Amino acid sequence: MLRISFIRNKFPLKQLKPLQFRPLQLQSIRYNSKMSGEENLLLIPGPIVISERVRQAQAIQSLAHTSPEFISIFQKVLVDLRKLFKSSNPKDQGLVIAGSGTLGWDITASNLIYPGEDVLVLSTGFFSDSFAECLKVYGANVDILTAKPGEVVPFEEIESQLQKKSYKAITITHVDTSTAVVSDVGKISSIVKSKSPDSLIIVDGVCSVGVEDIEFSKWGLDYVLSASQKAIGVPSGLSISFISERAITKALNRPTQSTFFASLVKWLPIVQNYEAGKPSYFATPAIQTVNALKASLEEILESSLDQRFAKHHETSSKFKKNLESIGLKLVSTSEEVSANGLTAVYYPEGIKGSDLLPLIYKKGIVLAGGIHKDIKDQYFRIGHMGVSALDDSRGDTDKAFKVIKESLEELGYKSK
Amino acid sequence: MLRISFIRNKFPLKQLKPLQFRPLQLQSIRYNSKMSGEENLLLIPGPIVISERVRQAQAIQSLAHTSPEFISIFQKVLVDLRKLFKSSNPKDQGLVIAGSGTLGWDITASNLIYPGEDVLVLSTGFFSDSFAECLKVYGANVDILTAKPGEVVPFEEIESQLQKKSYKAITITHVDTSTAVVSDVGKISSIVKSKSPDSLIIVDGVCSVGVEDIEFSKWGLDYVLSASQKAIGVPSGLSISFISERAITKALNRPTQSTFFASLVKWLPIVQNYEAGKPSYFATPAIQTVNALKASLEEILESSLDQRFAKHHETSSKFKKNLESIGLKLVSTSEEVSANGLTAVYYPEGIKGSDLLPLIYKKGIVLAGGIHKDIKDQYFRIGHMGVSALDDSRGDTDKAFKVIKESLEELGYKSK
């Protein structure tokens, strides 16, 4: 064969010098509970700082995806997802696929909505609008109810729209990472159940699962999609979601398939097998990140979930009050709609983001700019999820507040 | 808001006991150059054993996806991919997305082939057939030329089919992981260039990139798709691919989008920005695994690629000869079509896979069963890519040969 002889002629095997592998010293894994000056403090709304336990789990050597070791890891993950999502129906199903939060939109649009069906999208910002775009790509007819920046869609508008028109599904962005507002999914679900019980209730929980309460069974949800790198506390790289028995039935009866990689017809038997302790193959899972997810779910479930949410709320409220105490204005317009995993705050008059954020970065803290299309240059965002919200000894949000205040003052802002 | 008051009433914040975080001792990262009895030796055709350098890179703390640190990591990866694929056209583009090898099929089918177009699939086994299935999901008309198990599609058949019918694209599975045969992509490309120069040449390189020579520019390829966990030597979780200027033009002119997460219209500006050192966002990349990819590409490119391929060939030939020396028969029917990253070998008469593989596993080596539909219970597979093929001091394939021989003899096989 040409290929092999070519190599042979060029590099006769006997004359090959041995390949060199540089001897490696193990780098110590640095702890991140304190700012060391070497490593920035990551306080964006995801990816978030991962715990040492998760980091160690991420560093395992590769395993065969069908080995007993990995089956037991994946099985534990799928069982624990039932607890995280508070599902009581064994016919609901957790799903973990190598990908990102965005993949959950494709899973929705290509499995749970048939082409030509009507979908109502509640938009609270950038991410809701992108979800709507994805739904359209796969053929849905989309109506959008748009909230003002910093607000949620009023319940009455939802109710009245559901009375005007019949929808096969409604999508809710639980926390829109662009504006830091939280929608009341429990209340919206009760409206849908009362006015349009056949509509699937689909929740984008990318920035809510693990920080805001989600009652999958009690609220009657059909699909909640999330990702690994926010409040679930794992490196980025996984689409993590949970699907109801009713939505599974709809996906399995879809007349034609619209996707291959995101197809639930392909994936459901796989995760069902893994959860039953049996190997199964469609596409190779992200072994190390699934193991990190196992570690993080165990860490999360060791305390009570409600306690976890309450602690995030406590950290978030204190941080937001601190910012308000120096005269800053939050993007979220009331405490009721303020998300607990992140804060969006307007730059004060006369202060530019292009001055403030680089200055804060120089002081070792990584924050995020705004992304809502109407106000994106007017505000910035601070994430406080996972260890940064839960571990008081780290003092992450206090450090962030101190550095934001200092930096604003250096730029001429007079704190109130 | 109901949600928050519910939590407040149930767990008054002041009475919360502090959340407990177990103090963690850092686990030493175990070296895998020797079998320790604690950790199995992973010799399946992917995921493969990762080097310590890659493992350390996988264990970094999270970074912001738009931070200067991550931009510089991703930029280096995209530049190095040009070298790995041997591309000389700056308008070709590398692509790295959180996902798996399978996602590359969706990228092909939903971007590079328009619905209703004719595609010729060269099938050498399970993976070629699955690729064909994916193409059909997105509306391609697929003709399949199927090789006998252990063989490749003869050049004359390809030539004659291209003369009979006009195809918009041809797909070649470079190494079909199900049968361990390698197709001569260079030769097939020259046939396509001569008989059907307008057909896009699409190569499934999941089990070939990093172990078999690929000359993207010289052979005139249009799309090579791969994954992180095989010869590229990185944990699973990434779709890694390379796309030609011509294929980019076709993707960007697609009349309608068939996918969102896998859309090149979405992804191309992102990777172009990162490669130019600018932040960009569509979906969050798998930060840690991209950093591991950077480490692995640097490791790969420190030696010459041709030397790397030659060493894989040397290890593979020696291992295959050893197996044949005790009377075993390879699935690949000639040396010319034998892949260098894995070996598929028939069970000798009277030996069952369900006895042999568990016995080998008990002795600490993880191998894989057969998956070609016609012969799947008749053979097994051994992977030898990356450190297992390159680092003679590990002795991985010699250990595997010894354990296979011993185990066969324990089951009553008389070595020839």
Coordinates of C-alpha atoms in Angstrom, one line a residue, chain A residues 17 53 90 94 123 149 161 168 179 197 201 256 281 288 294 324 342 349 359 409:
Chain A
K17 CA 15.6 7.2 17.1
R53 CA -13.5 16.9 44.9
P90 CA -39.7 6.2 37.5
G94 CA -32.4 11.8 33.1
S123 CA -38.7 35.7 26.7
P149 CA -35.3 44.0 30.4
Q161 CA -52.3 34.2 25.4
K168 CA -48.3 22.3 21.8
T179 CA -30.6 39.7 32.8
P197 CA -53.1 21.1 30.2
I201 CA -43.9 22.6 29.7
T256 CA -39.7 11.5 11.1
Y281 CA -23.4 2.4 22.9
Q288 CA -14.1 12.2 32.9
K294 CA -21.1 12.1 39.8
E324 CA -27.4 48.7 46.4
L342 CA -26.0 35.7 39.6
E349 CA -23.5 57.3 35.3
L359 CA -9.6 47.2 36.2
E409 CA -14.0 54.8 43.4

